[in-house]
Coordinates of C-alpha atoms (C1' of nucleotides) in Angstrom, one line a residue:
Chain A
M1 CA 0.0 0.0 0.0
E2 CA 1.3 3.4 -0.9
V3 CA 1.5 6.0 1.8
N4 CA 1.8 9.8 2.2
A5 CA 5.0 10.7 3.9
V6 CA 6.2 13.7 5.8
V7 CA 9.8 14.6 6.5
W8 CA 9.8 17.3 9.2
F9 CA 12.9 19.5 9.1
R10 CA 14.0 21.3 12.3
K11 CA 17.7 21.0 12.6
G12 CA 19.4 18.8 10.0
L13 CA 18.8 21.3 7.3
R14 CA 20.6 19.3 4.6
I15 CA 20.2 16.7 1.9
H16 CA 23.5 14.8 2.5
D17 CA 23.6 12.2 5.3
N18 CA 20.0 12.7 6.2
P19 CA 18.5 9.4 7.3
A20 CA 15.1 10.9 8.0
L21 CA 14.8 12.2 4.4
D22 CA 16.2 9.0 3.1
R23 CA 13.6 6.8 4.9
A24 CA 10.8 9.2 3.9
R25 CA 11.5 8.9 0.2
R26 CA 12.0 5.1 0.2
G27 CA 9.5 2.3 0.0
A28 CA 6.0 2.7 -0.9
T29 CA 5.9 6.5 -0.7
K30 CA 3.3 8.0 -2.9
V31 CA 3.8 11.7 -2.1
L32 CA 6.4 13.3 0.2
Y33 CA 5.9 16.5 2.1
P34 CA 9.2 18.1 3.1
I35 CA 8.0 20.6 5.7
F36 CA 9.4 23.3 8.0
V37 CA 7.2 24.9 10.5
L38 CA 8.0 28.5 11.5
D39 CA 8.1 28.5 15.2
P40 CA 6.8 31.7 16.7
R41 CA 8.9 31.1 19.8
Y42 CA 11.9 31.3 17.6
L43 CA 10.9 33.9 15.0
E44 CA 8.3 36.3 16.4
R45 CA 9.7 39.8 16.9
D46 CA 10.5 40.8 20.5
R47 CA 10.7 44.6 21.0
D48 CA 11.8 44.4 24.6
A49 CA 14.9 42.4 23.9
F50 CA 18.3 44.1 24.2
S51 CA 19.1 43.5 20.6
P52 CA 17.0 43.2 17.4
G53 CA 15.5 39.8 17.0
S54 CA 13.0 37.4 18.6
A55 CA 12.5 36.3 22.2
R56 CA 15.1 33.6 21.6
A57 CA 17.4 34.6 18.8
G58 CA 19.2 37.7 17.6
L59 CA 18.8 38.8 14.1
G60 CA 22.0 37.3 12.9
R61 CA 21.0 33.8 13.7
I62 CA 17.5 34.3 12.3
Q63 CA 19.1 35.4 9.1
F64 CA 21.4 32.4 9.1
L65 CA 18.4 30.1 9.5
L66 CA 16.4 31.8 6.7
E67 CA 19.5 31.4 4.4
S68 CA 19.8 27.8 5.4
L69 CA 16.1 27.2 4.6
T70 CA 16.4 28.9 1.2
D71 CA 19.3 26.8 0.3
L72 CA 17.5 23.6 1.4
D73 CA 14.5 24.6 -0.7
K74 CA 16.8 25.1 -3.8
S75 CA 18.3 21.7 -3.3
L76 CA 14.9 20.0 -2.9
R77 CA 13.7 21.7 -6.1
R78 CA 16.6 20.3 -8.0
L79 CA 15.3 16.9 -6.9
G80 CA 11.8 17.7 -8.1
S81 CA 10.5 18.6 -4.7
R82 CA 10.4 21.7 -2.6
L83 CA 10.4 22.8 1.0
V84 CA 6.8 23.4 2.3
V85 CA 7.0 26.2 4.8
L86 CA 4.1 26.4 7.2
R87 CA 3.1 28.8 9.9
G88 CA 0.1 28.6 12.2
G89 CA 1.4 28.7 15.8
D90 CA 2.9 26.0 17.9
P91 CA 4.9 23.5 15.6
A92 CA 3.6 20.4 17.5
E93 CA 0.0 21.5 16.9
V94 CA 0.6 22.3 13.3
L95 CA 2.2 18.8 12.8
V96 CA -0.8 17.0 14.4
R97 CA -3.1 18.9 12.1
V98 CA -1.3 18.2 8.9
L99 CA -0.8 14.6 9.8
K100 CA -4.6 14.3 10.0
E101 CA -5.5 16.4 7.0
W102 CA -2.9 15.0 4.6
N103 CA -3.7 11.4 5.6
V104 CA 0.0 10.8 6.5
G105 CA 1.1 7.2 7.0
K106 CA 4.8 7.8 7.6
L107 CA 6.5 10.6 9.6
C108 CA 10.3 11.0 9.6
Y109 CA 12.3 13.5 11.6
E110 CA 15.7 13.7 13.1
S111 CA 15.9 13.0 16.8
D112 CA 16.4 16.2 19.0
T113 CA 17.8 15.8 22.5
E114 CA 17.2 19.3 23.8
P115 CA 14.5 19.6 26.4
Y116 CA 12.4 21.9 24.2
G117 CA 12.7 19.5 21.3
Q118 CA 12.0 16.5 23.4
A119 CA 8.8 18.0 24.8
R120 CA 7.7 19.1 21.4
D121 CA 8.4 15.8 19.7
A122 CA 6.8 13.8 22.5
R123 CA 3.5 15.5 21.8
V124 CA 3.7 14.7 18.1
E125 CA 4.7 11.1 18.8
V126 CA 1.8 10.5 21.1
F127 CA -0.6 11.5 18.4
A128 CA 1.2 9.6 15.7
S129 CA 1.4 6.3 17.5
A130 CA -2.3 6.5 18.5
A131 CA -3.2 7.2 14.9
G132 CA -1.1 4.3 13.7
I133 CA 1.4 6.5 11.8
E134 CA 4.9 5.0 11.3
V135 CA 7.4 7.2 13.0
F136 CA 11.1 7.2 12.1
S137 CA 13.3 9.4 14.3
P138 CA 17.0 8.6 13.8
V139 CA 20.0 10.0 15.6
S140 CA 21.8 12.0 13.0
H141 CA 22.5 15.4 14.6
T142 CA 25.4 13.9 16.6
L143 CA 28.0 11.2 16.0
F144 CA 26.6 9.0 18.8
D145 CA 23.3 8.5 20.5
P146 CA 23.7 10.2 23.9
A147 CA 21.2 7.7 25.5
D148 CA 23.4 4.9 24.3
I149 CA 26.6 6.4 25.9
I150 CA 24.7 6.9 29.1
R151 CA 23.5 3.3 29.1
K152 CA 27.1 2.1 28.5
N153 CA 28.2 4.2 31.5
G154 CA 25.7 2.5 33.8
G155 CA 22.9 5.1 33.6
K156 CA 24.9 8.3 34.3
P157 CA 26.6 10.5 31.8
P158 CA 30.4 10.5 31.8
L159 CA 31.6 13.7 33.5
T160 CA 35.1 13.9 32.1
Y161 CA 36.1 14.2 28.5
Q162 CA 38.6 11.2 28.7
S163 CA 36.0 8.9 30.1
F164 CA 33.6 10.0 27.4
V165 CA 36.1 9.3 24.7
K166 CA 36.8 5.8 26.1
L167 CA 33.1 5.0 26.0
A168 CA 32.4 6.5 22.6
G169 CA 34.5 4.5 20.2
R170 CA 33.9 5.1 16.4
P171 CA 30.8 6.6 15.0
L172 CA 28.9 5.1 12.1
P173 CA 29.8 6.3 8.6
P174 CA 27.4 8.8 7.0
I175 CA 24.8 7.2 4.8
G176 CA 26.1 7.0 1.3
Q177 CA 22.9 6.6 -0.8
Q178 CA 22.7 9.0 -3.7
F179 CA 19.4 9.9 -5.3
S180 CA 18.5 12.1 -8.2
A181 CA 14.8 12.5 -7.6
L182 CA 12.2 12.7 -4.7
P183 CA 8.6 11.7 -4.7
P184 CA 6.3 14.6 -5.6
V185 CA 4.8 17.0 -3.0
G186 CA 1.2 16.2 -2.4
D187 CA -1.9 18.4 -2.2
L188 CA -1.7 20.8 0.7
G189 CA -5.5 21.1 1.2
E190 CA -6.3 24.0 3.4
W191 CA -2.7 24.8 4.1
E192 CA -0.7 27.5 2.4
D193 CA 2.9 27.1 1.7
V194 CA 4.1 30.5 2.8
G195 CA 7.6 30.0 1.4
V196 CA 10.8 30.9 3.2
P197 CA 10.1 34.4 4.5
T198 CA 12.6 37.2 4.1
I199 CA 13.9 39.0 7.2
Q200 CA 11.7 42.0 6.3
E201 CA 8.6 39.8 6.0
L202 CA 9.2 38.7 9.6
G203 CA 9.0 42.4 10.6
Y204 CA 12.7 43.1 11.0
G205 CA 14.9 45.6 9.3
D206 CA 17.8 44.7 7.1
V207 CA 20.7 42.8 8.6
E208 CA 23.6 45.2 8.3
F209 CA 26.4 42.8 8.1
S210 CA 26.9 39.0 8.2
P211 CA 30.2 37.5 7.4
F212 CA 28.9 33.9 7.3
R213 CA 26.1 32.8 5.0
G214 CA 23.8 30.0 6.1
G215 CA 23.0 26.8 4.2
E216 CA 24.3 23.3 3.3
S217 CA 26.0 24.5 0.0
E218 CA 28.0 27.0 1.9
A219 CA 28.8 24.5 4.6
L220 CA 30.2 21.9 2.2
K221 CA 32.2 24.6 0.4
R222 CA 33.6 25.9 3.6
M223 CA 34.5 22.3 4.8
D224 CA 36.2 21.5 1.5
E225 CA 38.2 24.7 1.6
Y226 CA 39.4 24.1 5.2
L227 CA 40.2 20.4 4.5
S228 CA 42.3 21.2 1.4
D229 CA 45.2 22.1 3.7
K230 CA 45.8 18.5 4.9
E231 CA 48.8 19.3 7.0
K232 CA 46.9 22.0 8.9
V233 CA 44.1 19.6 9.5
A234 CA 46.3 16.8 10.8
T235 CA 48.3 19.0 13.1
F236 CA 45.4 21.2 14.3
E237 CA 45.9 22.1 18.0
K238 CA 43.1 24.1 19.5
P239 CA 44.9 25.8 22.4
K240 CA 47.4 27.2 20.0
G241 CA 44.9 29.1 17.9
D242 CA 44.9 32.8 17.8
P243 CA 41.7 34.3 19.3
S244 CA 42.5 37.7 17.9
A245 CA 42.7 36.5 14.2
F246 CA 39.7 37.9 12.5
L247 CA 40.6 38.5 8.8
K248 CA 41.3 34.8 8.7
P249 CA 39.9 33.0 11.8
A250 CA 42.1 30.4 13.4
T251 CA 39.4 27.7 13.4
T252 CA 37.0 26.3 10.8
V253 CA 33.9 28.4 11.7
L254 CA 31.9 25.3 10.8
S255 CA 30.1 25.5 14.2
P256 CA 27.0 27.4 12.9
Y257 CA 26.6 24.8 10.2
L258 CA 26.9 22.0 12.6
K259 CA 24.4 23.7 14.9
F260 CA 21.7 23.9 12.2
G261 CA 22.7 20.6 10.7
C262 CA 23.7 22.2 7.4
L263 CA 26.8 20.0 7.8
S264 CA 26.6 16.4 9.1
S265 CA 29.0 15.8 11.9
R266 CA 29.5 12.3 10.7
L267 CA 30.5 13.5 7.2
F268 CA 32.9 15.9 8.8
Y269 CA 34.3 13.2 11.1
H270 CA 34.9 10.8 8.2
R271 CA 36.4 13.4 6.0
I272 CA 38.9 14.3 8.8
Q273 CA 39.6 10.6 9.3
E274 CA 40.5 10.2 5.6
I275 CA 43.1 12.9 6.0
Y276 CA 44.4 11.3 9.3
V277 CA 45.1 7.9 7.8
K278 CA 47.5 9.5 5.2
A279 CA 49.1 12.0 7.6
K280 CA 52.7 11.7 8.7
K281 CA 52.3 13.9 11.8
L282 CA 49.1 13.9 13.8
T283 CA 47.6 15.5 16.9
S284 CA 45.1 13.7 19.2
P285 CA 42.0 14.5 21.2
P286 CA 41.3 16.7 23.1
V287 CA 43.3 19.2 21.1
S288 CA 43.0 17.8 17.6
L289 CA 40.3 18.8 15.1
L290 CA 38.5 15.4 15.6
G291 CA 38.8 16.1 19.3
Q292 CA 36.7 19.2 18.8
L293 CA 33.9 17.1 17.4
L294 CA 34.1 14.9 20.4
W295 CA 33.8 17.9 22.7
R296 CA 30.5 18.6 21.0
E297 CA 29.4 15.0 21.7
F298 CA 30.6 15.2 25.3
F299 CA 28.4 18.2 26.0
Y300 CA 25.4 16.8 24.2
T301 CA 25.7 13.6 26.3
V302 CA 26.1 15.3 29.7
A303 CA 23.4 17.8 28.8
F304 CA 21.0 15.1 27.8
G305 CA 21.6 13.1 31.0
T306 CA 21.6 16.0 33.5
P307 CA 18.3 17.4 34.8
N308 CA 18.3 21.2 34.9
F309 CA 21.5 21.3 33.0
D310 CA 20.9 24.9 32.0
R311 CA 20.4 26.2 35.6
M312 CA 22.5 26.4 38.7
R313 CA 19.6 25.4 41.1
G314 CA 18.6 21.8 41.0
N315 CA 21.6 20.9 38.8
E316 CA 23.4 18.0 40.5
I317 CA 26.7 18.7 38.7
C318 CA 26.8 22.5 39.3
K319 CA 28.5 24.2 42.2
Q320 CA 26.1 26.4 44.1
I321 CA 27.7 29.8 44.1
P322 CA 26.1 33.1 45.3
W323 CA 26.8 35.1 42.2
K324 CA 26.2 38.8 42.3
D325 CA 22.9 40.2 40.8
D326 CA 24.2 43.4 39.2
D327 CA 22.3 44.5 36.1
Q328 CA 24.6 47.5 35.5
L329 CA 27.8 45.4 35.5
L330 CA 26.0 42.9 33.3
A331 CA 24.9 45.6 30.8
S332 CA 28.4 47.0 30.6
W333 CA 29.8 43.6 29.7
R334 CA 26.9 42.8 27.3
D335 CA 27.2 46.2 25.5
G336 CA 31.0 46.2 25.3
R337 CA 31.7 49.1 27.7
T338 CA 33.6 47.5 30.5
G339 CA 36.5 49.8 29.8
F340 CA 38.8 46.8 29.0
P341 CA 39.4 47.0 25.3
W342 CA 40.1 43.3 24.9
I343 CA 36.8 42.4 26.5
D344 CA 34.8 45.1 24.8
A345 CA 36.2 44.3 21.3
I346 CA 35.2 40.7 21.7
M347 CA 31.7 41.6 22.8
V348 CA 31.4 44.0 19.8
Q349 CA 32.5 41.1 17.5
L350 CA 29.8 38.9 19.1
R351 CA 27.2 41.6 18.3
Q352 CA 28.4 42.2 14.7
W353 CA 29.5 38.8 13.6
G354 CA 27.6 36.4 15.9
W355 CA 30.8 34.5 16.2
M356 CA 34.1 34.8 18.1
H357 CA 37.1 32.5 18.6
H358 CA 36.7 29.9 21.3
L359 CA 39.4 31.4 23.5
A360 CA 37.8 34.9 23.1
R361 CA 34.6 33.4 24.5
H362 CA 36.7 32.0 27.4
S363 CA 38.2 35.4 28.1
V364 CA 34.9 37.3 28.3
A365 CA 33.0 34.4 30.1
C366 CA 35.8 34.2 32.7
F367 CA 35.7 38.0 33.1
L368 CA 32.0 38.2 33.6
T369 CA 31.8 35.4 36.2
R370 CA 34.7 34.1 38.4
G371 CA 37.4 36.3 37.0
D372 CA 36.3 39.9 37.7
L373 CA 32.6 40.8 37.8
F374 CA 31.2 37.7 39.7
V375 CA 28.0 37.9 37.7
H376 CA 25.9 34.7 37.4
W377 CA 26.9 32.5 34.5
E378 CA 23.3 32.1 33.5
K379 CA 23.1 35.8 32.6
G380 CA 26.2 35.5 30.3
R381 CA 24.8 32.3 28.9
D382 CA 21.6 34.2 27.9
V383 CA 23.5 36.8 26.1
F384 CA 25.6 34.2 24.1
E385 CA 22.5 32.1 23.5
R386 CA 20.8 35.1 21.8
L387 CA 23.7 36.6 19.9
L388 CA 25.8 33.6 18.7
I389 CA 24.9 32.3 15.2
D390 CA 26.2 28.9 16.4
S391 CA 24.4 29.1 19.7
D392 CA 23.8 25.5 20.7
W393 CA 21.9 24.6 23.9
A394 CA 24.1 21.8 25.1
I395 CA 27.5 23.3 24.1
N396 CA 26.7 26.8 25.3
N397 CA 25.5 25.8 28.7
G398 CA 28.3 23.3 29.0
N399 CA 31.0 25.9 28.3
W400 CA 29.5 28.4 30.7
L401 CA 29.5 25.7 33.4
W402 CA 33.1 25.1 32.6
L403 CA 34.3 28.7 32.4
S404 CA 32.5 29.8 35.6
C405 CA 34.2 26.8 37.4
S406 CA 30.7 25.5 38.2
S407 CA 31.3 22.1 36.7
F408 CA 33.9 20.1 34.8
F409 CA 36.8 22.6 35.5
Y410 CA 37.6 23.7 39.0
Q411 CA 41.0 25.5 38.9
Y412 CA 39.5 28.9 39.7
H413 CA 42.9 30.4 40.4
R414 CA 43.6 30.3 36.7
I415 CA 42.1 33.5 35.5
Y416 CA 42.4 35.0 32.1
S417 CA 43.8 38.5 32.4
P418 CA 41.7 41.0 30.4
I419 CA 44.9 42.8 29.7
T420 CA 47.7 40.4 29.1
F421 CA 45.9 37.5 27.6
G422 CA 45.0 39.3 24.3
K423 CA 48.3 41.1 24.2
K424 CA 50.3 37.9 23.9
Y425 CA 48.6 37.1 20.6
D426 CA 48.1 40.7 19.3
P427 CA 50.7 43.0 20.8
T428 CA 49.8 46.0 18.6
G429 CA 46.0 45.7 19.2
K430 CA 44.8 45.2 15.6
F431 CA 41.8 43.3 16.8
I432 CA 40.8 46.0 19.3
R433 CA 41.3 48.8 16.7
H434 CA 39.1 47.0 14.2
F435 CA 36.1 46.4 16.6
L436 CA 36.6 49.5 18.7
P437 CA 37.4 52.2 16.1
V438 CA 37.3 54.8 18.9
L439 CA 40.6 53.4 20.0
K440 CA 42.1 53.2 16.6
D441 CA 44.7 55.9 17.2
M442 CA 45.7 54.9 20.7
P443 CA 49.4 54.0 20.8
K444 CA 50.1 50.3 21.2
E445 CA 51.7 50.9 24.6
Y446 CA 48.3 51.9 26.0
I447 CA 45.8 50.0 23.7
Y448 CA 45.1 47.3 26.3
E449 CA 45.0 49.8 29.2
P450 CA 44.0 53.1 27.7
W451 CA 43.2 54.6 31.2
T452 CA 46.9 54.6 31.9
A453 CA 47.6 56.8 28.9
P454 CA 48.6 60.4 29.8
L455 CA 46.0 62.9 29.0
S456 CA 48.2 64.4 26.2
V457 CA 48.3 61.0 24.5
Q458 CA 44.5 60.5 24.9
K459 CA 44.0 63.9 23.3
K460 CA 46.3 63.2 20.4
A461 CA 44.5 59.8 19.9
K462 CA 41.2 61.7 20.0
C463 CA 39.9 59.4 22.7
I464 CA 39.5 60.7 26.2
I465 CA 39.0 57.9 28.7
G466 CA 35.8 58.5 30.6
T467 CA 34.3 60.5 27.8
D468 CA 34.9 58.8 24.4
Y469 CA 35.7 55.4 25.9
P470 CA 34.7 54.2 29.4
K471 CA 37.0 53.9 32.4
P472 CA 37.3 50.3 33.6
V473 CA 34.3 49.1 35.6
V474 CA 36.6 47.3 38.0
S475 CA 40.3 47.1 38.8
H476 CA 41.3 43.7 37.6
E477 CA 44.1 43.6 40.1
V478 CA 41.6 44.0 43.0
A479 CA 38.7 42.2 41.5
N480 CA 40.4 39.0 40.5
K481 CA 41.8 38.6 44.0
Q482 CA 38.3 39.1 45.5
C483 CA 36.8 36.7 43.1
R484 CA 39.3 34.0 44.1
Q485 CA 38.5 34.6 47.7
K486 CA 34.8 34.3 47.1
M487 CA 35.2 31.2 45.0
G488 CA 37.1 29.5 47.8
E489 CA 34.3 30.3 50.2
A490 CA 31.7 29.1 47.8
Y491 CA 33.5 25.9 47.2
A492 CA 33.7 25.3 50.9
L493 CA 29.9 25.7 51.0
N494 CA 29.7 23.0 48.4
S495 CA 31.9 20.5 50.2
G496 CA 29.0 18.2 50.9
G497 CA 27.8 18.3 47.3
P498 CA 25.6 20.8 45.4
S499 CA 22.4 19.2 46.7
Q500 CA 23.4 20.0 50.3
V501 CA 23.4 23.7 49.6
N502 CA 20.0 25.2 50.3
D503 CA 18.7 28.7 49.5
E504 CA 19.4 29.9 53.1
K505 CA 23.1 29.0 53.0
L506 CA 23.4 30.6 49.6
V507 CA 21.7 33.8 50.7
E508 CA 23.8 34.0 53.8
L509 CA 27.0 33.8 51.9
R510 CA 25.8 36.3 49.4
R511 CA 25.1 38.7 52.3
K512 CA 28.6 38.2 53.6
F513 CA 30.0 39.0 50.2
D514 CA 27.8 42.1 50.0
Q515 CA 29.1 43.3 53.3
E516 CA 32.7 42.8 52.3
E517 CA 32.1 44.6 49.1
S518 CA 30.6 47.7 50.8
T519 CA 33.5 47.8 53.3
A520 CA 35.9 47.6 50.4
A521 CA 34.1 50.3 48.6
D522 CA 34.5 52.6 51.6
Q523 CA 38.2 52.1 51.6
G524 CA 38.5 51.4 47.9
P525 CA 38.3 54.7 46.0
K526 CA 41.9 55.5 47.1
L527 CA 43.2 52.3 45.7
K528 CA 41.1 52.5 42.6
Q529 CA 42.0 56.1 42.0
K530 CA 45.7 55.4 42.3
R531 CA 45.4 52.6 39.8
L532 CA 43.4 54.7 37.4
T533 CA 45.9 57.5 37.2
T534 CA 49.2 55.6 37.2
Chain B
dG1 C1' 40.4 6.3 54.0
dT2 C1' 44.6 8.2 51.7
dC3 C1' 47.2 10.2 48.3
dA4 C1' 49.6 10.7 43.8
dG5 C1' 48.5 12.0 39.3
dC6 C1' 45.8 14.3 36.2
dG7 C1' 43.2 17.8 33.7
dT8 C1' 42.2 21.0 25.8
dT9 C1' 43.7 26.5 26.1
dG10 C1' 46.9 31.0 33.3
dA11 C1' 50.5 34.3 34.5
dA12 C1' 54.9 35.6 35.3
dT13 C1' 59.6 34.8 34.8
dA14 C1' 63.9 32.9 33.0
dG15 C1' 66.7 31.6 29.4
Chain C
dT1 C1' 60.6 35.7 19.8
dC2 C1' 59.8 31.4 21.4
dT3 C1' 59.9 27.7 24.9
dA4 C1' 60.4 25.8 29.4
dT5 C1' 60.0 26.4 34.3
dT6 C1' 57.9 28.0 38.4
dC7 C1' 54.2 29.4 41.1
dA8 C1' 49.9 28.3 43.5
dA9 C1' 46.6 25.4 43.5
dC10 C1' 41.3 23.2 42.5
dG11 C1' 38.4 18.6 42.5
dC12 C1' 38.1 14.1 40.7
dT13 C1' 39.8 9.4 39.8
dG14 C1' 41.7 5.3 40.8
dA15 C1' 45.2 2.5 43.0

DNA sequence: GTCAGCGTTGAATAG
DNA sequence: TCTATTCAACGCTGA
């Protein structure tokens, strides 16, 4: 018996290595509806947000998504099909309605391990199985099935990278089937194919600048280009990359394509592997290029197996720390006006590009949390989640847990200096001058600490500190010492495990910190002033 | 229970 | 300019 099939795209915006699409087209498929449902949660304009975009996503990532959808539609058209774009509210509800109205017998979609996706898909699956619809929901966003790894580890996710790598083994190869045509798209009935909207149709203004174009075609091109230098691929060492390189980034910048599934992680893995077998010299995980893909898997696995992974409270693997609730400090960080050019330039790059080098992310995340400002990692996470075009729930939360020394990494005495860390890669401050043009004429001697420049120098550079560019919001020298002290006390509070730390204890320690801060502020101005004028 | 060894990516200093 | 060593030091793992 021939059936009507639906392939539901969410992530996995690609034709290659797409098991859901492959299953949907095969067998007795009469008509095939490739659909994408515009999710109002993701796309509807939010005027109150701190940057243009929706409640969840900044404009850059929305634009990247639309470009990816347009590219997918083009590819489907080459195969005699097209992408049917639907709107009509909640995606799970839309799905249930079209399954009924189109008399669908087979539903295929890529498995999604994020909590939002799990809840959404569960609702669709409940309906589908009650209605006798065949559901195929393969794991193809990641190399491994997180549930599988957790089973192998005795029901708990591995909490160290090394133990994860031991459990993981080798991933399956990408599916190799080629096809030149897809079954026709069926009658839509009452539904309208609204097509891939433009950014203006969604109610937004133009995107001023986007250095990375979305879509599978662009992803494959970018991957091929990067992989053409085989020696560079084989000897890739992540910690040696230059976070200040922006004309030609030090890494692949394939993360946004992996995030949306424009690029299959399995294809990328196996293309790297092909280079490895012929290479003379080779780096290994965790620092190798393949090792980077395994980091992605590691965070997907822990995120899937940890309740409340994206929160401090109720998160079993997260140190309970009384972070400071200071919206002004947060805003200065978010808007790139902390007065530390290295930090601010990175935050401007985030705003403009939606992407920064991994170590640049480390620098600003450390600065916001345990390094200098002691602001809650969840606040920084929210800013990254919104502005990054590669923003990925598991990886973003995992890295904020890591950088804030809340989980995975605990050496809180190792703090990135907002002054010397960038300087060691970019002593003349090219990166700062590019993203903070107000400082473009500041002599290199002062570019990382412009508040130390004599007034005559500031005048000559046409940049008066405190007027044209802010004074530093804290003294790093003082702040990083205070942060270490606080982290020590917070860790002591956690000695019995995070679950033993109740609200009361947390509030009590926060009060103590507040008191110490106000005492320091009374004595502080002298110290601060001295520093600001030396 | 104890303790050495270890952990993708620190800073400052010495050579 | 680049590399190696020192400093101070965390929690987790496994013998």
